[in-house]
Coordinates of C-alpha atoms and ligand atoms in Angstrom, one line a residue:
X1 CA 73.7 224.4 80.1
X2 CA 72.7 225.4 76.6
X3 CA 72.8 222.5 74.2
X4 CA 76.0 222.8 72.9
X5 CA 77.4 223.4 76.0
X6 CA 77.8 227.1 76.1
X7 CA 76.6 229.3 79.1
X8 CA 73.5 231.4 78.1
X9 CA 73.7 235.1 78.4
X10 CA 70.4 235.1 79.8
X11 CA 68.1 233.1 81.5
X12 CA 64.7 234.4 82.1
X13 CA 62.5 232.7 84.9
X14 CA 58.7 232.9 84.1
X15 CA 56.7 232.8 81.2
X16 CA 53.8 234.9 82.0
X17 CA 53.5 237.8 79.5
X18 CA 56.3 239.7 81.3
X19 CA 58.9 236.8 81.1
X20 CA 57.8 235.9 77.5
X21 CA 58.5 239.6 76.2
X22 CA 61.8 239.7 78.1
X23 CA 63.1 236.4 76.2
X24 CA 61.7 238.1 73.4
X25 CA 63.5 241.3 73.3
X26 CA 66.7 239.6 74.4
X27 CA 66.6 237.1 71.6
X28 CA 66.3 239.9 69.1
X29 CA 69.1 241.7 70.8
X30 CA 71.3 238.9 69.6
X31 CA 71.6 237.4 73.3
X32 CA 71.8 233.5 73.8
X33 CA 68.5 233.5 75.7
X34 CA 66.8 231.0 77.6
X35 CA 63.3 231.1 78.9
X36 CA 61.7 228.3 81.6
X37 CA 58.3 228.4 82.6
X38 CA 56.9 226.2 85.5
X39 CA 53.5 225.6 83.9
X40 CA 52.6 226.8 80.5
X41 CA 52.9 230.4 78.9
X42 CA 49.9 232.5 80.2
X43 CA 48.9 230.0 83.1
X44 CA 49.6 232.5 86.0
X45 CA 48.1 235.7 86.7
X46 CA 48.0 237.0 82.8
X47 CA 45.8 233.9 82.1
X48 CA 43.3 235.3 84.6
X49 CA 43.2 239.1 83.2
X50 CA 40.8 240.5 81.5
X51 CA 42.5 241.1 78.1
X52 CA 42.3 244.7 77.8
X53 CA 45.0 246.5 76.3
X54 CA 43.1 249.8 78.0
X55 CA 44.9 253.1 78.2
X56 CA 44.9 253.3 82.2
X57 CA 41.5 255.6 82.5
X58 CA 41.4 254.8 86.3
X59 CA 45.0 256.4 86.8
X60 CA 44.3 259.4 84.5
X61 CA 44.2 261.9 87.7
X62 CA 46.5 260.0 90.3
X63 CA 49.3 259.1 87.6
X64 CA 48.8 260.7 83.9
X65 CA 52.1 259.3 82.7
X66 CA 51.4 255.9 83.2
X67 CA 48.3 256.5 81.3
X68 CA 50.1 258.0 78.6
X69 CA 52.7 254.9 78.6
X70 CA 49.6 252.3 78.6
X71 CA 47.7 254.0 76.0
X72 CA 51.4 253.9 73.9
X73 CA 52.1 250.4 74.6
X74 CA 48.5 249.7 73.9
X75 CA 48.9 251.1 70.3
X76 CA 52.3 249.1 69.9
X77 CA 50.6 246.0 71.0
X78 CA 47.6 246.3 68.6
X79 CA 50.2 246.8 65.7
X80 CA 52.5 243.8 66.7
X81 CA 49.4 241.2 66.8
X82 CA 46.5 242.9 64.9
X83 CA 44.6 239.6 64.4
X84 CA 44.3 239.1 68.4
X85 CA 43.2 242.4 69.0
X86 CA 39.1 243.4 69.1
X87 CA 37.8 246.7 69.5
X88 CA 35.5 247.4 72.5
X89 CA 33.0 250.4 72.3
X90 CA 32.2 251.3 76.0
X91 CA 29.4 252.8 77.3
X92 CA 29.5 254.8 80.7
X93 CA 26.0 255.3 82.1
X94 CA 25.8 258.5 84.4
X95 CA 22.9 258.3 86.8
X96 CA 22.4 262.1 87.2
X97 CA 22.3 265.3 85.2
X98 CA 24.8 267.4 87.6
X99 CA 27.6 264.4 87.1
X100 CA 27.5 264.9 83.1
X101 CA 29.7 268.1 82.9
X102 CA 32.2 266.7 85.3
X103 CA 32.4 263.5 83.5
X104 CA 32.7 265.1 80.3
X105 CA 35.6 267.0 81.4
X106 CA 37.2 263.7 82.7
X107 CA 36.8 262.3 79.2
X108 CA 38.1 265.1 77.2
X109 CA 41.4 265.0 79.3
X110 CA 41.6 261.2 78.4
X111 CA 40.6 261.6 74.6
X112 CA 44.2 263.3 74.2
X113 CA 45.5 260.0 74.6
X114 CA 43.1 257.9 72.5
X115 CA 44.9 258.6 69.3
X116 CA 48.3 256.7 70.5
X117 CA 45.7 253.3 70.9
X118 CA 43.5 254.2 68.1
X119 CA 40.6 255.1 70.0
X120 CA 38.2 257.6 68.8
X121 CA 37.3 260.5 71.4
X122 CA 34.2 260.2 73.5
X123 CA 30.7 261.3 72.4
X124 CA 28.0 262.3 74.9
X125 CA 24.8 260.2 74.4
X126 CA 21.2 261.3 75.3
X127 CA 19.0 258.7 77.5
X128 CA 17.4 257.7 74.4
X129 CA 20.7 257.6 72.0
X130 CA 22.2 255.3 74.6
X131 CA 19.4 252.6 74.8
X132 CA 19.2 252.6 70.9
X133 CA 22.7 251.8 70.8
X134 CA 22.4 249.3 73.8
X135 CA 18.8 248.2 74.9
X136 CA 19.9 246.0 77.7
X137 CA 20.6 249.1 79.5
X138 CA 18.2 249.8 82.6
X139 CA 16.3 253.1 81.5
X140 CA 16.0 256.1 83.8
X141 CA 19.5 257.5 83.7
X142 CA 20.5 261.0 82.7
X143 CA 23.3 260.7 79.8
X144 CA 25.7 258.0 78.6
X145 CA 29.2 258.7 77.6
X146 CA 31.3 256.5 75.0
X147 CA 34.9 255.2 75.4
X148 CA 37.0 253.2 73.2
X149 CA 39.1 250.2 74.4
X150 CA 40.9 247.7 73.0
X151 CA 40.6 243.8 74.3
X152 CA 43.1 241.1 73.1
X153 CA 43.4 237.2 73.2
X154 CA 45.9 237.4 76.0
X155 CA 46.9 233.7 76.0
X156 CA 47.9 234.0 72.7
X157 CA 49.4 237.3 72.8
X158 CA 51.5 235.7 75.8
X159 CA 52.3 232.6 73.7
X160 CA 53.4 234.8 70.4
X161 CA 56.0 236.5 72.5
X162 CA 57.4 233.3 74.2
X163 CA 57.2 231.9 70.2
X164 CA 58.9 234.9 68.7
X165 CA 61.7 234.5 71.3
X166 CA 62.0 230.9 69.8
X167 CA 62.2 232.0 66.1
X168 CA 65.0 234.4 67.2
X169 CA 66.9 231.9 68.9
X170 CA 65.8 231.5 72.2
X171 CA 65.4 228.0 74.1
X172 CA 62.1 228.0 75.4
X173 CA 60.7 225.5 77.7
X174 CA 57.2 225.4 79.5
X175 CA 56.7 223.1 82.3
X176 CA 60.2 223.5 83.5
X177 CA 60.1 224.6 87.3
X178 CA 63.1 226.6 88.6
X179 CA 63.7 224.7 92.1
X180 CA 66.8 226.5 93.1
X181 CA 69.4 229.1 91.9
X182 CA 72.7 228.7 91.6
X183 CA 74.9 230.8 93.8
X184 CA 78.6 231.0 93.3
X185 CA 81.0 232.6 96.0
X186 CA 83.9 234.8 94.5
X187 CA 86.2 232.1 93.5
X188 CA 84.3 229.1 94.0
X189 CA 82.4 227.3 91.3
X190 CA 78.5 226.9 91.6
X191 CA 76.8 225.8 94.7
X192 CA 73.2 225.4 95.7
X193 CA 70.9 228.0 96.9
X194 CA 71.8 229.7 100.2
X195 CA 69.2 229.9 102.8
X196 CA 68.7 233.1 104.4
X197 CA 70.7 232.5 107.4
X198 CA 73.8 231.3 105.1
X199 CA 73.9 235.0 103.5
X200 CA 75.9 236.3 106.3
X201 CA 73.8 239.3 107.0
X202 CA 71.5 239.9 109.7
X203 CA 68.8 241.2 107.2
X204 CA 69.4 237.8 104.9
X205 CA 71.1 240.1 102.2
X206 CA 73.8 238.7 100.0
X207 CA 77.4 239.7 100.5
X208 CA 78.9 241.5 97.6
X209 CA 81.0 238.4 96.7
X210 CA 78.1 236.1 95.6
X211 CA 76.8 235.6 92.5
X212 CA 73.9 233.7 90.7
X213 CA 75.3 231.9 87.7
X214 CA 71.7 230.1 86.6
X215 CA 69.2 227.8 88.0
X216 CA 68.3 224.0 88.6
X217 CA 65.2 223.0 87.0
X218 CA 62.7 220.3 86.7
X219 CA 60.6 219.1 83.9
X220 CA 57.4 218.8 85.8
X221 CA 55.6 216.6 83.4
X222 CA 58.8 214.2 83.2
X223 CA 60.4 214.7 86.6
X224 CA 64.0 215.1 84.6
X225 CA 66.1 217.8 86.3
X226 CA 69.2 219.5 84.9
X227 CA 71.0 222.8 85.5
X228 CA 70.9 225.7 83.2
X229 CA 74.0 228.1 83.4
X230 CA 73.6 231.9 82.2
X231 CA 75.8 235.1 83.0
X232 CA 72.5 237.0 84.0
X233 CA 68.9 235.4 85.3
X234 CA 65.7 237.5 85.2
X235 CA 63.3 236.6 87.7
X236 CA 60.0 237.6 85.9
X237 CA 57.7 235.2 88.0
X238 CA 54.8 238.0 88.8
X239 CA 53.2 237.4 92.3
X240 CA 56.0 234.8 92.7
X241 CA 58.8 237.1 92.3
X242 CA 59.4 236.9 96.3
X243 CA 59.6 233.4 96.0
X244 CA 62.6 233.5 93.5
X245 CA 64.3 236.1 95.1
X246 CA 64.2 234.1 98.5
X247 CA 65.9 231.3 96.5
X248 CA 69.0 233.9 96.8
X249 CA 68.2 234.5 100.4
X250 CA 66.8 238.3 99.7
X251 CA 63.9 239.1 101.2
X252 CA 61.2 241.1 99.0
X253 CA 57.9 241.5 99.3
X254 CA 55.0 242.8 96.8
X255 CA 51.3 243.8 97.6
X256 CA 49.5 241.1 95.7
X257 CA 46.0 241.7 95.5
X258 CA 43.4 239.1 94.2
X259 CA 41.1 239.8 91.2
X260 CA 38.1 237.7 90.2
X261 CA 36.1 238.3 87.0
X262 CA 33.5 236.0 85.9
X263 CA 32.5 234.7 82.5
X264 CA 28.8 234.4 80.6
X265 CA 27.8 231.7 78.3
X266 CA 27.0 234.6 75.7
X267 CA 27.2 238.0 74.5
X268 CA 24.4 239.6 76.7
X269 CA 25.2 243.2 74.9
X270 CA 26.7 244.3 71.9
X271 CA 29.1 247.1 73.7
X272 CA 31.3 247.1 76.9
X273 CA 29.1 248.7 79.6
X274 CA 30.8 250.3 82.8
X275 CA 29.4 250.3 86.6
X276 CA 29.8 251.3 89.9
X277 CA 29.8 248.6 92.4
X278 CA 28.2 248.6 95.6
X279 CA 31.6 250.1 97.3
X280 CA 31.9 252.8 94.5
X281 CA 34.5 251.0 92.6
X282 CA 34.6 251.0 88.9
X283 CA 33.7 247.4 87.4
X284 CA 32.8 246.6 83.6
X285 CA 31.2 243.9 81.7
X286 CA 32.5 243.3 77.6
X287 CA 31.9 241.2 75.2
X288 CA 34.7 238.7 74.7
X289 CA 34.6 236.1 71.6
X290 CA 31.3 234.3 72.3
X291 CA 31.0 235.1 75.7
X292 CA 31.1 238.2 78.1
X293 CA 33.5 238.9 81.1
X294 CA 32.4 240.9 84.0
X295 CA 35.2 242.2 86.2
X296 CA 37.3 242.7 88.3
X297 CA 37.4 242.6 92.4
X298 CA 40.7 244.0 94.0
X299 CA 41.3 242.8 97.2
X300 CA 44.7 242.3 99.4
X301 CA 45.7 238.9 99.1
X302 CA 47.6 237.1 102.0
X303 CA 47.2 233.3 101.0
X304 CA 49.0 230.9 98.9
X305 CA 49.6 232.3 95.5
X306 CA 49.4 228.3 94.3
X307 CA 45.8 227.8 95.4
X308 CA 43.8 231.2 94.4
X309 CA 40.2 230.6 94.6
X310 CA 37.0 233.0 94.1
X311 CA 34.4 232.7 96.5
X312 CA 30.4 232.8 96.1
X313 CA 30.3 236.3 97.7
X314 CA 33.0 238.0 94.9
X315 CA 30.7 236.7 92.0
X316 CA 27.5 238.2 93.6
X317 CA 29.2 241.5 94.2
X318 CA 29.9 241.2 90.5
X319 CA 26.6 240.2 89.3
X320 CA 24.5 242.6 91.5
X321 CA 26.8 245.5 90.9
X322 CA 26.1 245.0 87.0
X323 CA 22.2 244.9 87.5
X324 CA 22.0 248.1 88.5
X325 CA 22.9 248.9 84.7
X326 CA 21.8 245.6 82.8
X327 CA 18.9 244.3 84.6
X328 CA 18.8 241.2 82.8
X329 CA 22.5 240.3 83.3
X330 CA 21.7 237.6 85.6
X331 CA 19.8 235.8 83.1
X332 CA 22.8 234.5 81.4
X333 CA 24.8 231.5 82.8
X334 CA 27.9 231.9 84.6
X335 CA 30.4 229.6 83.0
X336 CA 33.3 230.3 84.4
X337 CA 34.8 232.4 87.5
X338 CA 38.5 233.4 86.8
X339 CA 40.7 234.4 90.0
X340 CA 44.6 235.7 89.9
X341 CA 46.6 237.5 92.0
X342 CA 48.2 241.0 90.6
X343 CA 51.8 241.2 91.1
X344 CA 51.5 244.9 92.7
X345 CA 54.5 246.5 94.3
X346 CA 54.4 246.9 97.8
X347 CA 52.8 250.4 99.4
X348 CA 51.4 250.2 102.5
X349 CA 48.7 252.7 104.1
X350 CA 46.6 252.8 100.9
X351 CA 43.4 251.3 99.7
X352 CA 44.4 248.1 97.6
X353 CA 42.7 249.4 94.2
X354 CA 45.0 252.5 94.7
X355 CA 48.3 250.7 94.9
X356 CA 50.3 251.7 92.1
X357 CA 50.1 249.5 88.4
X358 CA 53.8 250.9 87.7
X359 CA 56.6 248.6 87.6
X360 CA 60.2 248.3 88.8
X361 CA 63.4 246.7 87.5
X362 CA 65.4 245.5 90.3
X363 CA 69.4 245.2 89.6
X364 CA 70.4 243.0 92.9
X365 CA 73.9 243.8 92.4
X366 CA 73.2 247.4 92.7
X367 CA 70.4 246.9 95.8
X368 CA 72.1 244.1 97.6
X369 CA 75.5 243.2 96.2
X370 CA 74.1 240.1 94.2
X371 CA 75.6 239.9 90.7
X372 CA 73.7 237.9 87.8
X373 CA 70.3 238.7 89.2
X374 CA 67.7 241.0 87.8
X375 CA 64.1 241.2 88.8
X376 CA 61.3 242.9 87.2
X377 CA 57.9 243.5 89.4
X378 CA 54.6 244.8 89.1
X379 CA 53.3 246.3 86.2
X380 CA 50.2 245.2 83.8
X381 CA 49.6 243.2 80.8
X382 CA 49.3 246.0 78.5
X383 CA 52.6 247.4 79.4
X384 CA 54.6 244.0 79.2
X385 CA 56.7 245.1 76.3
X386 CA 58.1 248.3 77.6
X387 CA 58.7 246.4 81.2
X388 CA 60.7 244.0 79.2
X389 CA 62.6 246.6 77.1
X390 CA 63.4 248.3 80.5
X391 CA 64.5 245.0 82.0
X392 CA 66.6 243.7 78.6
X393 CA 68.3 247.4 79.0
X394 CA 69.6 246.5 82.5
X395 CA 70.4 242.8 81.3
X396 CA 72.6 244.6 78.7
X397 CA 74.1 246.7 81.1
X398 CA 75.4 244.0 83.1
X399 CA 76.4 242.0 80.1
X400 CA 78.4 244.9 78.8
X401 CA 78.9 246.5 75.4
X402 CA 80.5 243.3 74.2
X403 CA 77.9 241.2 74.1
X404 CA 74.8 243.3 74.1
X405 CA 75.1 246.2 71.5
X406 CA 72.0 246.0 69.4
X407 CA 69.2 248.3 70.2
X408 CA 65.7 247.3 71.5
X409 CA 63.5 246.5 68.0
X410 CA 60.0 245.1 69.9
X411 CA 58.1 248.5 69.4
X412 CA 58.7 247.9 65.6
X413 CA 58.3 244.2 64.9
X414 CA 55.3 242.1 64.4
X415 CA 54.4 239.1 66.3
X416 CA 54.3 235.7 64.8
X417 CA 51.3 235.6 62.4
X418 CA 50.9 239.6 63.0
X419 CA 52.1 240.5 59.5
X420 CA 48.8 240.0 58.0
X421 CA 45.2 239.1 58.5
X422 CA 43.1 237.2 55.8
X423 CA 40.0 239.5 54.7
X424 CA 36.5 238.1 54.4
X425 CA 37.5 236.9 50.6
X426 CA 40.6 235.0 51.5
X427 CA 38.7 233.6 54.3
X428 CA 36.1 232.0 51.7
X429 CA 38.9 230.8 49.4
X430 CA 40.2 229.2 52.6
X431 CA 37.3 227.2 53.3
X432 CA 36.7 226.3 49.9
X433 CA 40.4 225.3 49.6
X434 CA 40.4 223.0 52.5
X435 CA 36.7 222.2 52.6
X436 CA 36.3 223.5 56.3
X437 CA 33.2 225.3 57.9
X438 CA 33.8 229.3 57.3
X439 CA 33.1 230.0 60.9
X440 CA 35.7 227.7 62.3
X441 CA 38.5 229.5 59.4
X442 CA 37.1 233.1 60.7
X443 CA 37.8 231.9 64.3
X444 CA 41.4 230.3 63.3
X445 CA 42.1 233.5 61.4
X446 CA 41.9 235.4 64.7
X447 CA 44.2 233.3 66.4
X448 CA 47.2 232.8 63.6
X449 CA 46.6 235.6 61.6
X450 CA 49.1 235.4 58.5
X451 CA 49.8 232.0 59.3
X452 CA 46.1 230.8 59.0
X453 CA 46.9 229.0 55.8
X454 CA 49.8 227.3 57.0
X455 CA 48.2 225.5 60.1
X456 CA 45.5 224.5 57.6
X457 CA 47.9 223.4 54.8
X458 CA 49.9 221.0 57.6
X459 CA 46.5 220.3 59.5
X460 CA 44.7 219.0 56.7
X461 CA 47.2 216.8 55.2
X462 CA 46.3 214.2 58.3
X463 CA 42.7 212.4 58.0
X464 CA 40.5 213.9 60.3
X465 CA 42.3 217.2 59.9
X466 CA 38.9 218.9 58.9
X467 CA 37.1 217.8 61.8
X468 CA 35.4 220.0 64.0
X469 CA 36.4 218.9 67.3
X470 CA 35.5 221.6 69.8
X471 CA 31.9 223.1 68.3
X472 CA 31.4 226.0 70.9
X473 CA 34.1 227.9 69.5
X474 CA 34.6 226.0 66.8
X475 CA 38.1 224.8 66.9
X476 CA 39.6 222.1 63.9
X477 CA 41.7 218.9 64.6
X478 CA 44.2 220.7 62.1
X479 CA 44.4 223.4 64.6
X480 CA 45.0 221.1 67.6
X481 CA 47.9 219.1 65.5
X482 CA 49.5 222.4 64.6
X483 CA 49.8 224.0 68.0
X484 CA 51.5 220.6 69.7
X485 CA 53.9 220.3 66.5
X486 CA 54.8 224.1 66.4
X487 CA 53.4 226.1 69.7
X488 CA 54.7 223.8 72.8
X489 CA 51.6 222.5 73.4
X490 CA 52.1 219.7 75.7
X491 CA 48.8 219.1 77.6
X492 CA 45.2 219.4 77.1
X493 CA 45.2 222.9 79.2
X494 CA 47.9 224.1 76.8
X495 CA 45.7 223.3 73.8
X496 CA 43.1 225.2 75.6
X497 CA 45.1 228.5 76.1
X498 CA 46.3 228.3 72.4
X499 CA 42.9 227.3 70.7
X500 CA 40.1 228.3 73.2
X501 CA 39.2 224.6 72.9
X502 CA 36.6 223.8 75.7
X503 CA 36.3 227.6 76.8
X504 CA 33.1 227.7 75.5
X505 CA 29.5 227.0 77.2
X506 CA 30.3 223.4 77.5
X507 CA 34.0 223.9 79.5
X508 CA 35.4 221.2 77.4
X509 CA 33.0 218.1 78.2
X510 CA 31.9 217.8 74.9
X511 CA 35.4 217.8 73.2
X512 CA 38.2 217.1 75.5
X513 CA 38.2 213.3 75.0
X514 CA 38.9 214.1 71.1
X515 CA 41.5 216.6 71.8
X516 CA 43.1 214.2 74.2
X517 CA 43.1 211.4 71.4
X518 CA 44.8 213.5 69.1
X519 CA 47.4 215.1 71.8
X520 CA 48.2 211.2 72.6
X521 CA 48.7 210.1 68.8
X522 CA 50.7 213.0 68.2
X523 CA 53.1 212.9 71.3
X524 CA 53.0 209.1 71.7
X525 CA 51.9 209.4 75.0
X526 CA 51.1 206.3 77.3
X527 CA 47.1 205.8 77.3
X528 CA 47.6 206.3 81.1
X529 CA 49.4 209.5 80.8
X530 CA 46.5 211.2 78.3
X531 CA 43.8 209.8 80.9
X532 CA 45.6 211.5 83.8
X533 CA 46.1 214.8 81.5
X534 CA 42.2 214.5 80.9
X535 CA 41.2 214.2 84.4
X536 CA 43.1 217.2 85.4
X537 CA 42.1 219.1 82.5
X538 CA 38.2 218.3 83.7
X539 CA 39.1 219.1 87.4
X540 CA 40.6 222.8 86.6
X541 CA 37.6 223.8 84.7
X542 CA 35.5 222.2 87.3
X543 CA 37.7 224.8 89.6
X544 CA 36.2 227.1 87.5
X545 CA 32.6 226.6 88.0
X546 CA 32.0 225.0 91.6
X547 CA 32.3 228.3 93.6
X548 CA 29.2 229.7 92.0
X549 CA 27.0 226.8 91.5
X550 CA 24.4 225.9 94.0
X551 CA 21.4 223.9 94.6
X552 CA 19.9 221.7 91.7
X553 CA 22.3 223.0 89.0
X554 CA 25.4 221.9 91.3
X555 CA 23.7 218.5 91.8
X556 CA 23.3 218.2 88.1
X557 CA 27.1 219.2 87.6
X558 CA 28.5 216.7 90.3
X559 CA 26.6 214.1 88.6
X560 CA 27.6 215.2 85.1
X561 CA 31.4 215.6 86.5
X562 CA 31.1 212.1 88.5
X563 CA 30.0 210.3 85.3
X564 CA 32.9 212.0 83.0
X565 CA 35.3 211.2 85.7
X566 CA 34.5 207.6 85.8
X567 CA 37.0 205.3 84.5
X568 CA 34.3 204.0 82.3
X569 CA 33.1 207.2 81.1
X570 CA 29.1 208.4 81.1
X571 CA 28.2 205.5 78.9
X572 CA 30.2 202.8 80.3
X573 CA 32.1 202.7 77.1
X574 CA 34.6 200.7 78.3
X575 CA 32.5 197.7 78.1
X576 CA 31.3 198.5 74.6
Ligands
FAD601 C1 41.4 239.6 87.6 C2 42.7 240.4 86.6 C3 42.5 241.2 85.8 C4 43.5 242.0 84.9 N1 43.0 242.6 83.9 C5 43.9 243.3 83.1 C6 43.7 243.9 81.9 O1 42.7 244.0 81.1 N2 44.6 244.5 81.5 C7 45.8 244.6 81.7 O2 46.9 245.1 81.2 N3 46.3 244.0 83.0 C8 45.4 243.4 83.7 N4 45.7 242.6 84.8 C9 47.2 242.6 85.4 C10 48.0 241.7 84.6 O3 47.0 240.3 84.2 C11 49.2 241.2 85.5 O4 49.6 242.4 85.7 C12 50.2 240.2 84.3 O5 49.3 239.6 83.6 C13 51.1 239.8 85.2 O6 52.2 239.0 84.1 P1 53.2 238.3 84.8 O7 53.9 237.8 83.5 O8 54.3 239.4 85.2 O9 53.0 237.6 86.1 P2 52.5 235.9 85.7 O10 51.2 235.9 84.6 O11 52.0 235.5 86.7 O12 53.5 234.8 85.0 C14 54.5 234.7 86.0 C15 54.8 233.1 85.7 O13 56.2 232.8 86.4 C16 55.8 231.3 86.7 N5 56.6 230.7 87.7 C17 56.4 231.0 89.2 N6 57.7 230.6 89.7 C18 58.5 230.1 89.0 C19 59.7 229.0 88.9 N7 60.1 229.0 90.0 N8 60.2 228.5 87.6 C20 59.5 228.8 86.6 N9 58.4 229.7 86.4 C21 57.9 230.0 87.4 C22 54.2 231.2 87.0 O14 54.0 229.8 86.5 C23 53.8 232.0 85.9 O15 53.3 231.9 84.4 C24 44.6 241.9 85.7 C25 44.9 241.3 86.6 C26 43.7 240.5 87.1 C27 44.1 239.4 88.6

């Protein structure tokens, strides 16, 4: 139930990019909205994505309408949160003369969509021009073509959608898992989820008299359980969509594909570089914050969505493929390997990387005779806003005109902090005023935009607020305090997603203890809880490294890891 005992208009399950944008749209339309996420906003597939607000160049020939929509949506996202966005000028290297004309024609076709996402038309470069622009390229190619794509801080984009929902009246909970759907038979009160064999139809489909009236949820950190009642429940659980439909006795499936990308410890190029992998698939390297990303793979996934791991072969595949155009890329250190599962729609009989990136909204009353449940499946991060708009339209149709008469406004409104970003002079003023390093203020502004001063104002009132806690990024203690107080950060990993603490070359080994201390004090946590969180943070960081390390490097990391995880710490500090 809502705090005042009212039933919500809509309960959104899943706080990935899709669910967060659905909750935002619902709240902006004046619906009484609740959003629950079992881990943290952006902790699912969204947190493993490459962060490109790209225009869908790869579907230009097979699905130009999707390319058009992606370009338009990329432009809308960029306007909503300009402080989170950065330009990635790409170079496509063309290995032989006879391919140049064909590639140029292809890019000329794509150019018509560029304006919608503020990209420039392509330019064809000679071999020497391309090498002057990016000396790290392997010489000997025929020509090169440029392409403009934007990148985004995807963790914050996801968070800001949830935050905006909250600022427009939604109740928003992370670390809150739906364990059951509440299913009501006609003329009955709510009862627990029916198992498929209870649904009365041979296919496990629901009978037309059934209705979802909300969900039972559990706070994963405290263990508390309760019911949330709602007129309409939205299943926005990405690759976990089938698990939630199964809670209502419905048998749906996706064709999930696993994607892996790797993060290098530095920027090895100043531009994005595309390459063909050994199997002919397109992959790319893109400079991102202080690092570089190389990705992605795309393989059918039949495993457990809760335990997705990369393999050493997948990392080799990406590195060896990228070496064909950037011979020295292997000199950089792989600091993290990311693996996620795309929630792609079910299609049979085609290669996995040809599976559509389109999305569908399923109103289960129309499809299965089950009222009160709507599922959003498929799609991409870039088009999350339009996916949310279509989903909220379906919610509004179910609620009827009395409750949902307001139109969608998400294409025109900024996200929190997106209504301005301090320029260079303003950043210098802030650095002087709060006596903090200019570099730290600059990074802060790329996360908080127009709210940068508010973060410093509040955080620097505390003793220690000016301290740089994470030196790789850098991240100020002031920001850590702010995200705990105002952005639902409840664990160290939550702080990482919001601030990038622990995402640099040291992967949190130099800063996680200090951040844990701040978290413990801010939230009044028991020291044992803080230590358990610290260990889980380090294990999570370790998981992203261990699949790639080998030999001496693995042994050294094992020793470091063991030392940190030992209760006395690496220097036996418990005895000091
Ligand atoms: C390697 C890789 C690279 C990619 N790169 C890009 C890119 O550059 N650009 C782009 O546009 N797209 C990209 N994508 C695709 C994009 O990441 C996904 O399409 C998108 O993030 C899916 O978002 P989602 O919200 O639907 O799913 P998710 O982000 O997975 O969110 C679903 C959420 O539901 C929660 N949940 C599950 N069960 C429950 C429950 N019972 N109770 C409460 N909550 C629950 C999960 O914890 C999760 O947070 C990439 C994907 C991969 C794998």
